[in-house]
Short mmCIF file of C-alpha atoms in Angstrom, two decimals:
data_model
loop_
_atom_site.label_atom_id
_atom_site.label_comp_id
_atom_site.label_asym_id
_atom_site.label_seq_id
_atom_site.Cartn_x
_atom_site.Cartn_y
_atom_site.Cartn_z
CA MET U 1 -54.80 -52.86 -32.52
CA GLY U 2 -52.47 -49.93 -32.32
CA ASN U 3 -48.78 -49.79 -32.92
CA PHE U 4 -47.17 -53.14 -33.62
CA ILE U 5 -43.50 -53.66 -34.35
CA LEU U 6 -41.51 -56.61 -35.67
CA GLU U 7 -38.14 -57.44 -34.14
CA ARG U 8 -35.63 -59.72 -35.82
CA HIS U 9 -32.21 -60.78 -34.51
CA PRO U 10 -29.77 -61.27 -37.37
CA THR U 11 -27.85 -63.81 -35.41
CA GLN U 12 -30.58 -65.73 -33.96
CA GLN U 13 -72.78 -27.78 -21.71
CA GLN U 14 -75.44 -29.81 -21.53
CA GLN U 15 -76.59 -31.23 -18.19
CA HIS U 16 -74.89 -34.45 -17.28
CA PRO U 17 -77.23 -37.41 -16.79
CA PRO U 18 -77.42 -38.69 -13.20
CA ARG U 19 -75.65 -41.76 -12.01
CA PHE U 20 -77.83 -44.85 -11.73
CA CYS U 21 -77.48 -47.61 -9.18
CA CYS U 22 -78.14 -50.51 -11.44
CA ASP U 23 -76.27 -53.06 -13.58
CA THR U 24 -76.78 -51.24 -16.88
CA VAL U 25 -76.60 -47.50 -17.54
CA VAL U 26 -77.80 -45.99 -20.81
CA VAL U 27 -75.35 -43.56 -22.43
CA PRO U 28 -76.78 -40.50 -24.24
CA LEU U 29 -76.50 -40.70 -28.03
CA SER U 30 -75.22 -38.17 -30.52
CA LYS U 31 -77.82 -35.91 -32.13
CA SER U 32 -77.09 -37.58 -35.47
CA CYS U 33 -78.43 -40.82 -33.97
CA SER U 34 -81.77 -39.12 -33.36
CA ILE U 35 -82.60 -38.82 -37.07
CA SER U 36 -85.65 -40.85 -37.99
CA ARG U 37 -84.77 -44.54 -38.34
CA ASP U 38 -87.21 -44.71 -41.23
CA PHE U 39 -85.21 -42.20 -43.28
CA VAL U 40 -82.77 -44.86 -44.45
CA SER U 41 -84.02 -48.14 -45.80
CA THR U 42 -82.46 -51.01 -47.69
CA LYS U 43 -83.69 -49.66 -50.99
CA ASN U 44 -81.32 -46.69 -50.63
CA ILE U 45 -78.20 -48.82 -50.71
CA THR U 46 -78.24 -49.15 -54.49
CA SER U 47 -78.47 -45.40 -55.01
CA LEU U 48 -75.57 -44.35 -52.79
CA PRO U 49 -73.18 -42.14 -54.80
CA PHE U 50 -70.06 -43.95 -53.52
CA PRO U 51 -68.49 -47.29 -54.51
CA ILE U 52 -68.29 -48.70 -50.98
CA GLY U 53 -69.17 -46.93 -47.76
CA SER U 54 -72.17 -45.51 -45.99
CA ARG U 55 -72.27 -41.73 -46.52
CA TYR U 56 -75.71 -40.45 -47.33
CA LYS U 57 -76.51 -36.74 -47.56
CA ASP U 58 -75.96 -35.08 -44.16
CA MET U 59 -76.00 -38.11 -41.91
CA SER U 60 -74.32 -41.39 -41.10
CA LEU U 61 -76.10 -44.62 -41.91
CA LEU U 62 -74.58 -46.24 -38.84
CA ALA U 63 -75.77 -43.43 -36.58
CA SER U 64 -79.27 -43.84 -37.99
CA GLU U 65 -79.30 -47.50 -36.95
CA ILE U 66 -78.08 -47.10 -33.35
CA LYS U 67 -80.77 -48.00 -30.83
CA THR U 68 -78.93 -47.74 -27.50
CA ILE U 69 -75.43 -47.51 -26.06
CA SER U 70 -75.15 -48.93 -22.55
CA HIS U 71 -72.55 -49.33 -19.82
CA ILE U 72 -72.35 -52.47 -17.67
CA PRO U 73 -70.06 -51.37 -14.80
CA ARG U 74 -69.52 -54.71 -13.08
CA LYS U 75 -68.31 -56.26 -16.35
CA ARG U 76 -66.45 -53.14 -17.53
CA GLN U 77 -68.34 -53.37 -20.80
CA ILE U 78 -69.80 -50.92 -23.31
CA VAL U 79 -72.70 -52.35 -25.34
CA ILE U 80 -73.93 -50.87 -28.62
CA THR U 81 -77.33 -52.17 -29.72
CA HIS U 82 -78.14 -51.39 -33.34
CA ARG U 83 -80.52 -52.32 -36.11
CA SER U 84 -78.83 -54.36 -38.82
CA ARG U 85 -80.67 -53.21 -41.90
CA LEU U 86 -77.59 -51.85 -43.65
CA CYS U 87 -74.78 -51.77 -41.07
CA ALA U 88 -74.58 -55.44 -40.19
CA ASN U 89 -70.95 -55.36 -39.04
CA PRO U 90 -69.88 -51.80 -38.16
CA TYR U 91 -66.35 -50.71 -37.28
CA VAL U 92 -66.20 -48.43 -34.23
CA ILE U 93 -63.57 -46.87 -31.97
CA GLY U 94 -64.35 -46.07 -28.34
CA ARG U 95 -62.27 -44.03 -25.91
CA LEU U 96 -62.58 -43.18 -22.22
CA SER U 97 -61.03 -39.99 -20.89
CA GLY U 98 -60.85 -38.94 -17.27
CA GLU U 99 -57.97 -39.22 -14.85
CA TYR U 100 -56.65 -41.76 -17.37
CA VAL U 101 -57.22 -42.32 -21.09
CA SER U 102 -58.06 -45.78 -22.36
CA ILE U 103 -59.38 -47.38 -25.53
CA VAL U 104 -62.51 -49.53 -25.48
CA GLN U 105 -61.31 -52.66 -27.25
CA ASN U 106 -61.92 -56.33 -28.05
CA TRP U 107 -65.26 -55.56 -29.68
CA THR U 108 -67.34 -58.70 -30.27
CA ARG U 109 -70.56 -58.96 -32.26
CA LEU U 110 -73.69 -60.65 -30.94
CA SER U 111 -77.07 -61.27 -32.53
CA ILE U 112 -80.31 -60.64 -30.66
CA ASN U 113 -83.51 -62.59 -31.17
CA ASP U 114 -86.22 -60.00 -31.60
CA THR U 115 -89.41 -60.81 -33.46
CA ALA U 116 -90.08 -57.15 -34.24
CA GLU U 117 -86.77 -56.27 -35.91
CA THR U 118 -83.26 -57.52 -36.61
CA LEU U 119 -80.91 -56.33 -33.87
CA SER U 120 -77.22 -56.84 -33.21
CA GLN U 121 -74.88 -55.85 -30.41
CA LEU U 122 -71.25 -54.80 -30.29
CA VAL U 123 -69.70 -55.48 -26.89
CA GLY U 124 -66.42 -53.75 -26.03
CA ARG U 125 -64.30 -53.90 -22.89
CA TYR U 126 -62.21 -51.29 -21.13
CA ASN U 127 -59.52 -51.27 -18.47
CA VAL U 128 -58.59 -48.18 -16.46
CA PRO U 129 -56.50 -48.12 -13.26
CA SER U 130 -58.75 -45.82 -11.20
CA LYS U 131 -62.42 -45.44 -10.41
CA GLY U 132 -64.44 -42.32 -11.05
CA LYS U 133 -66.07 -40.35 -13.84
CA TYR U 134 -64.89 -40.93 -17.40
CA TYR U 135 -66.12 -39.29 -20.57
CA LEU U 136 -67.04 -41.79 -23.27
CA GLU U 137 -66.73 -41.12 -26.98
CA ILE U 138 -67.62 -43.70 -29.61
CA ILE U 139 -67.18 -43.00 -33.30
CA GLY U 140 -68.30 -45.15 -36.22
CA LEU U 141 -65.70 -45.23 -38.98
CA LEU U 142 -67.35 -47.81 -41.23
CA CYS U 143 -70.95 -48.91 -41.63
CA ASN U 144 -69.55 -52.37 -42.40
CA ASP U 145 -66.08 -53.50 -41.43
CA LEU U 146 -63.65 -54.74 -44.05
CA SER U 147 -63.88 -58.40 -45.03
CA TRP U 148 -60.76 -60.52 -45.26
CA ASP U 149 -61.38 -61.41 -48.90
CA GLY U 150 -62.72 -57.98 -49.90
CA GLU U 151 -61.21 -54.89 -51.52
CA TYR U 152 -60.21 -52.23 -49.00
CA LYS U 153 -58.91 -49.53 -51.34
CA HIS U 154 -62.42 -48.31 -52.17
CA ALA U 155 -63.95 -48.54 -48.68
CA CYS U 156 -65.10 -45.05 -47.62
CA LEU U 157 -64.95 -43.85 -44.04
CA GLU U 158 -67.91 -42.06 -42.53
CA ASP U 159 -68.00 -38.28 -42.80
CA PRO U 160 -66.11 -37.14 -39.66
CA SER U 161 -68.78 -34.51 -38.98
CA TYR U 162 -71.31 -37.28 -38.38
CA MET U 163 -69.23 -40.26 -37.24
CA LYS U 164 -69.74 -39.59 -33.51
CA LEU U 165 -72.30 -41.94 -31.95
CA THR U 166 -72.27 -40.60 -28.37
CA ASP U 167 -73.29 -37.21 -27.03
CA ASP U 168 -70.47 -34.67 -26.61
CA TRP U 169 -70.72 -34.88 -22.80
CA ALA U 170 -71.59 -38.57 -22.48
CA HIS U 171 -69.86 -40.16 -19.51
CA ILE U 172 -69.83 -43.23 -17.33
CA TYR U 173 -68.82 -43.97 -13.75
CA VAL U 174 -66.19 -46.67 -13.31
CA ASP U 175 -66.59 -48.44 -10.00
CA SER U 176 -65.15 -51.85 -10.85
CA LEU U 177 -61.48 -52.42 -11.56
CA GLY U 178 -59.95 -55.58 -12.95
CA ALA U 179 -56.54 -56.77 -14.01
CA ASN U 180 -55.71 -57.45 -17.64
CA GLU U 181 -56.97 -60.87 -18.61
CA ASN U 182 -54.07 -61.75 -20.92
CA THR U 183 -51.38 -61.93 -18.26
CA LEU U 184 -49.10 -64.08 -20.45
CA ASP U 185 -48.50 -61.23 -22.91
CA ARG U 186 -45.16 -59.56 -22.21
CA ASP U 187 -46.45 -56.22 -23.51
CA VAL U 188 -49.50 -56.13 -21.21
CA GLY U 189 -49.16 -53.65 -18.38
CA ILE U 190 -46.81 -51.17 -20.06
CA GLY U 191 -48.58 -48.19 -18.52
CA HIS U 192 -51.31 -45.60 -19.03
CA TRP U 193 -51.85 -42.05 -20.20
CA ARG U 194 -52.70 -39.91 -17.17
CA MET U 195 -53.95 -36.37 -16.83
CA SER U 196 -51.18 -34.35 -15.22
CA ASN U 197 -53.36 -32.07 -13.08
CA LYS U 198 -55.98 -34.76 -12.33
CA VAL U 199 -58.76 -32.22 -12.90
CA VAL U 200 -60.99 -33.49 -15.69
CA SER U 201 -62.91 -30.63 -17.26
CA MET U 202 -63.29 -31.56 -20.93
CA PRO U 203 -63.83 -34.82 -22.81
CA LEU U 204 -61.06 -35.93 -25.16
CA GLN U 205 -62.71 -35.86 -28.58
CA THR U 206 -61.39 -37.40 -31.78
CA ARG U 207 -59.08 -35.18 -33.76
CA TYR U 208 -59.49 -35.12 -37.53
CA GLN U 209 -58.64 -33.09 -40.62
CA PRO U 210 -61.72 -31.72 -42.45
CA GLU U 211 -61.89 -31.82 -46.22
CA GLY U 212 -59.76 -29.14 -47.86
CA CYS U 213 -57.78 -28.42 -44.69
CA HIS U 214 -54.47 -29.97 -45.72
CA ALA U 215 -52.78 -26.57 -45.96
CA ASN U 216 -55.66 -24.41 -44.76
CA LYS U 217 -55.45 -22.58 -41.44
CA ASP U 218 -58.85 -20.93 -41.22
CA GLU U 219 -61.09 -21.37 -38.18
CA ARG U 220 -63.05 -24.22 -39.76
CA CYS U 221 -59.85 -26.26 -39.82
CA LEU U 222 -57.99 -25.19 -36.69
CA LEU U 223 -60.31 -26.54 -33.98
CA PRO U 224 -60.78 -30.14 -35.21
CA MET U 225 -57.08 -30.33 -36.15
CA SER U 226 -55.67 -28.91 -32.92
CA THR U 227 -53.38 -31.12 -30.83
CA ASP U 228 -53.90 -28.99 -27.70
CA ARG U 229 -56.45 -31.52 -26.42
CA PHE U 230 -53.62 -33.99 -25.74
CA ASP U 231 -51.36 -31.61 -23.79
CA PRO U 232 -52.76 -32.40 -20.30
CA TYR U 233 -51.82 -36.09 -20.61
CA GLN U 234 -48.50 -37.75 -19.89
CA PHE U 235 -47.57 -41.41 -20.19
CA GLU U 236 -46.85 -43.20 -16.92
CA PHE U 237 -45.00 -46.48 -17.15
CA GLN U 238 -46.36 -49.15 -14.86
CA ASN U 239 -42.78 -49.60 -13.71
CA GLN U 240 -42.11 -46.10 -12.41
CA ASN U 241 -38.34 -46.64 -12.73
CA GLU U 242 -38.39 -47.59 -16.43
CA SER U 243 -35.79 -45.00 -17.47
CA SER U 244 -33.57 -45.84 -14.48
CA LEU U 245 -33.61 -49.55 -15.34
CA ILE U 246 -32.65 -48.79 -18.93
CA GLN U 247 -29.92 -46.44 -17.73
CA ASP U 248 -28.44 -49.28 -15.66
CA ARG U 249 -28.24 -51.44 -18.79
CA VAL U 250 -26.68 -48.60 -20.78
CA LEU U 251 -24.02 -48.19 -18.07
CA ALA U 252 -23.30 -51.91 -18.22
CA VAL U 253 -22.82 -51.67 -22.00
CA ASN U 254 -20.47 -48.71 -21.55
CA GLU U 255 -18.44 -50.42 -18.83
CA ALA U 256 -18.07 -53.54 -20.97
CA ASN U 257 -17.06 -51.32 -23.91
CA GLN U 258 -19.56 -53.20 -26.03
CA ASN U 259 -20.94 -51.70 -29.24
CA ILE U 260 -24.64 -52.17 -30.04
CA LEU U 261 -26.26 -51.13 -33.32
CA LEU U 262 -30.07 -50.94 -33.45
CA CYS U 263 -31.35 -51.03 -37.04
CA PHE U 264 -34.87 -49.84 -37.94
CA VAL U 265 -36.00 -51.00 -41.40
CA GLY U 266 -38.65 -48.98 -43.26
CA LEU U 267 -39.01 -45.47 -44.64
CA SER U 268 -39.98 -42.19 -42.97
CA HIS U 269 -41.50 -43.83 -39.91
CA ALA U 270 -38.38 -45.93 -39.36
CA ARG U 271 -36.30 -42.77 -39.56
CA GLU U 272 -38.53 -41.10 -36.95
CA MET U 273 -38.18 -44.06 -34.59
CA ALA U 274 -34.40 -44.16 -34.98
CA ALA U 275 -34.25 -40.42 -34.29
CA ALA U 276 -36.42 -40.78 -31.15
CA VAL U 277 -34.26 -43.64 -29.87
CA ASN U 278 -31.09 -41.62 -30.49
CA LEU U 279 -32.52 -38.73 -28.46
CA TRP U 280 -32.80 -41.08 -25.48
CA LEU U 281 -29.27 -42.40 -26.07
CA GLN U 282 -27.97 -38.83 -26.00
CA LYS U 283 -29.77 -38.20 -22.71
CA LEU U 284 -28.29 -41.43 -21.35
CA ASN U 285 -24.83 -40.22 -22.39
CA THR U 286 -23.67 -43.23 -24.37
CA SER U 287 -21.73 -43.52 -27.60
CA ASN U 288 -21.61 -47.32 -27.49
CA ILE U 289 -25.22 -47.69 -28.59
CA LYS U 290 -26.52 -46.22 -31.83
CA ALA U 291 -29.77 -46.39 -33.80
CA VAL U 292 -29.90 -46.16 -37.59
CA SER U 293 -32.67 -46.43 -40.17
CA VAL U 294 -32.41 -48.63 -43.25
CA ASP U 295 -34.64 -47.77 -46.21
CA ALA U 296 -37.05 -50.46 -47.47
CA GLN U 297 -40.32 -49.20 -48.90
CA PHE U 298 -42.10 -52.57 -49.15
CA PRO U 299 -41.76 -55.88 -47.27
CA ARG U 300 -40.78 -57.67 -50.50
CA PHE U 301 -37.61 -55.57 -50.59
CA VAL U 302 -36.39 -57.25 -47.39
CA ASN U 303 -35.04 -60.32 -49.20
CA ARG U 304 -31.94 -62.45 -48.68
CA GLN U 305 -29.66 -60.00 -50.49
CA PHE U 306 -31.08 -57.05 -48.52
CA ILE U 307 -30.53 -58.89 -45.24
CA GLN U 308 -26.98 -59.85 -46.21
CA ASN U 309 -26.02 -56.34 -47.36
CA ASN U 310 -27.96 -54.10 -44.99
CA ILE U 311 -28.40 -56.09 -41.78
CA ILE U 312 -25.60 -58.63 -41.55
CA GLY U 313 -23.24 -56.36 -43.50
CA ARG U 314 -23.91 -53.45 -41.13
CA LYS U 315 -23.46 -55.75 -38.13
CA CYS U 316 -26.87 -54.87 -36.71
CA THR U 317 -27.22 -56.17 -33.17
CA ARG U 318 -31.01 -55.85 -33.20
CA THR U 319 -33.18 -55.29 -36.27
CA VAL U 320 -36.72 -53.96 -36.13
CA ILE U 321 -38.70 -54.36 -39.35
CA ALA U 322 -41.71 -52.21 -40.19
CA ALA U 323 -43.83 -54.10 -42.71
CA GLY U 324 -46.24 -51.46 -43.94
CA GLN U 325 -46.96 -48.36 -41.86
CA TRP U 326 -44.50 -47.27 -39.18
CA SER U 327 -45.40 -47.20 -36.48
CA VAL U 328 -47.80 -49.92 -37.54
CA GLY U 329 -50.55 -48.18 -35.62
CA ARG U 330 -53.71 -46.23 -36.17
CA ILE U 331 -53.19 -42.69 -37.42
CA PRO U 332 -55.79 -39.90 -37.31
CA PRO U 333 -58.32 -39.43 -40.12
CA GLY U 334 -56.75 -36.85 -42.42
CA ASP U 335 -58.30 -35.37 -45.54
CA VAL U 336 -56.66 -37.86 -47.93
CA LYS U 337 -58.13 -40.77 -45.93
CA LEU U 338 -61.57 -39.17 -45.78
CA THR U 339 -62.05 -38.76 -49.53
CA CYS U 340 -64.31 -41.32 -51.15
CA PRO U 341 -62.71 -43.49 -52.32
CA PRO U 342 -59.76 -42.66 -50.04
CA GLN U 343 -56.46 -41.49 -51.51
CA ASP U 344 -54.66 -43.00 -48.51
CA TRP U 345 -55.92 -46.34 -47.16
CA ARG U 346 -53.91 -46.33 -43.89
CA HIS U 347 -56.92 -45.83 -41.66
CA PRO U 348 -57.57 -47.86 -38.47
CA ALA U 349 -59.69 -50.62 -40.04
CA VAL U 350 -56.94 -51.53 -42.53
CA ILE U 351 -54.15 -51.18 -39.97
CA ASP U 352 -55.96 -53.49 -37.53
CA GLN U 353 -56.14 -56.25 -40.13
CA LEU U 354 -52.52 -55.69 -41.15
CA ASN U 355 -51.42 -56.03 -37.53
CA MET U 356 -53.39 -59.24 -37.10
CA ILE U 357 -51.65 -60.73 -40.13
CA ILE U 358 -48.22 -59.62 -38.91
CA LYS U 359 -48.82 -60.97 -35.41
CA ASN U 360 -49.90 -64.37 -36.77
CA LEU U 361 -46.88 -64.49 -39.10
CA THR U 362 -44.41 -63.68 -36.33
CA GLN U 363 -45.88 -66.39 -34.12
CA SER U 364 -45.63 -68.99 -36.89
CA MET U 365 -42.06 -67.94 -37.77
CA GLY U 366 -40.75 -67.66 -34.22
CA VAL U 367 -40.01 -63.95 -34.60
CA GLN U 368 -40.37 -61.62 -31.61
CA PHE U 369 -43.36 -59.31 -31.77
CA ILE U 370 -43.40 -56.06 -29.79
CA ASP U 371 -46.80 -54.54 -29.13
CA THR U 372 -46.79 -50.89 -28.04
CA SER U 373 -50.51 -50.32 -28.52
CA GLN U 374 -50.90 -49.32 -24.86
CA ILE U 375 -48.76 -46.30 -25.71
CA ILE U 376 -50.04 -45.47 -29.21
CA GLY U 377 -53.64 -46.70 -28.97
CA PRO U 378 -55.20 -44.16 -26.57
CA MET U 379 -53.52 -41.31 -28.53
CA TRP U 380 -54.08 -42.80 -31.98
CA ASP U 381 -55.27 -39.46 -33.43
CA ALA U 382 -52.50 -37.26 -32.00
CA ALA U 383 -49.88 -37.39 -34.80
CA GLY U 384 -49.10 -33.76 -35.59
CA ASP U 385 -48.93 -34.22 -39.36
CA PHE U 386 -51.65 -36.91 -39.32
CA CYS U 387 -49.02 -39.55 -40.01
CA HIS U 388 -45.84 -39.38 -37.88
CA TYR U 389 -45.22 -39.19 -34.14
CA ARG U 390 -42.37 -36.73 -33.86
CA ASN U 391 -40.81 -34.75 -30.99
CA ASP U 392 -43.69 -35.43 -28.62
CA ASP U 393 -44.41 -37.46 -25.50
CA ILE U 394 -45.84 -40.27 -27.63
CA SER U 395 -42.70 -40.85 -29.71
CA SER U 396 -40.51 -40.40 -26.63
CA SER U 397 -42.47 -42.94 -24.56
CA GLU U 398 -42.54 -45.46 -27.38
CA ALA U 399 -38.81 -45.06 -28.04
CA LEU U 400 -37.98 -45.56 -24.35
CA TYR U 401 -40.06 -48.73 -24.26
CA MET U 402 -38.39 -49.97 -27.44
CA LEU U 403 -34.98 -49.43 -25.85
CA GLY U 404 -36.10 -51.48 -22.89
CA ARG U 405 -37.08 -54.35 -25.17
CA LEU U 406 -34.03 -54.18 -27.42
CA LEU U 407 -31.15 -53.68 -24.99
CA PRO U 408 -29.73 -56.88 -23.44
CA PHE U 409 -30.48 -57.59 -19.78
CA GLU U 410 -27.08 -59.17 -19.26
CA ILE U 411 -23.77 -58.08 -20.76
#
């Protein structure tokens, strides 16, 4: 989930609910979840006015099937219990915001034996570095997640006005901290997004672009599209001296008078990454290391001749290939992704499956795989133009981390 990158080497005010002292705490639901559960039945599925998807009048089918959302503090789990009449396998995104921002991830689906009705559960896990109060937002993007052998180009996202499953002020109390379970992953423990003033006053709600707001700046569009909500947060690397360590390697390259060329293959997103990396190289005062972008619109274009002419021929020291969307990470729901069917399919559900394929391919081919989802994931909806991370703390943090992974440790 989040931003995944391939690397190739050419040479090798509502009142807050009280805190409960028990194992499970019920989280307040969105008002759209309070609509009568009897309003939507299986007979309605054949009359929906969309090819694939769950929009129905002024509500979300998924919201209508939610029974409870619970927090299990000692397990650091969020549990969604829902009726499975129509939404048997929903796709959701959860985010915690407090002193830190973190994505609820690794959702797994469980079935519940209930003689009265068919129930299912989605169980997600979170990891934050500090205890305390955290706002919880869960949105449902798809009534049913994409299938591996299905057609994704006609899958419609939920109406953003009704995709929220939790109450605006829903929150949990984190009192149990645990280390990341996958300690063998080199990209685990990159860092966290932290609120700069440490005073949490507002929940971080999903940013989106309402229909017809592509070039519209009226009040209906400005609030849901505003990026101001992200301003209080800054990325903190787990290694507080990340930039200093990279600077030491840059100095070693300069002293050895070695030339390093970092090549980023793709289109506009590759150009943005190369530009962000070059900004860091300027700050680090080096002319021995350069980043360039190499145009390749589709993965099939990166063939033997392309590699010979554009990678080996350029004498690229390190080559990073973007196979699809760069950064290969979730981008916020803009108006072209929210049409039904969507005019742009690069929404989180598709990107997640693409990343899984890429990760499996790199493992089977012995190609290095760089996962920056800890940087991109919590701010997945922050791209200013709903597509590119540009001239912001997100692109800067990602570029610095990329430099750390691409520059040699020994000269």
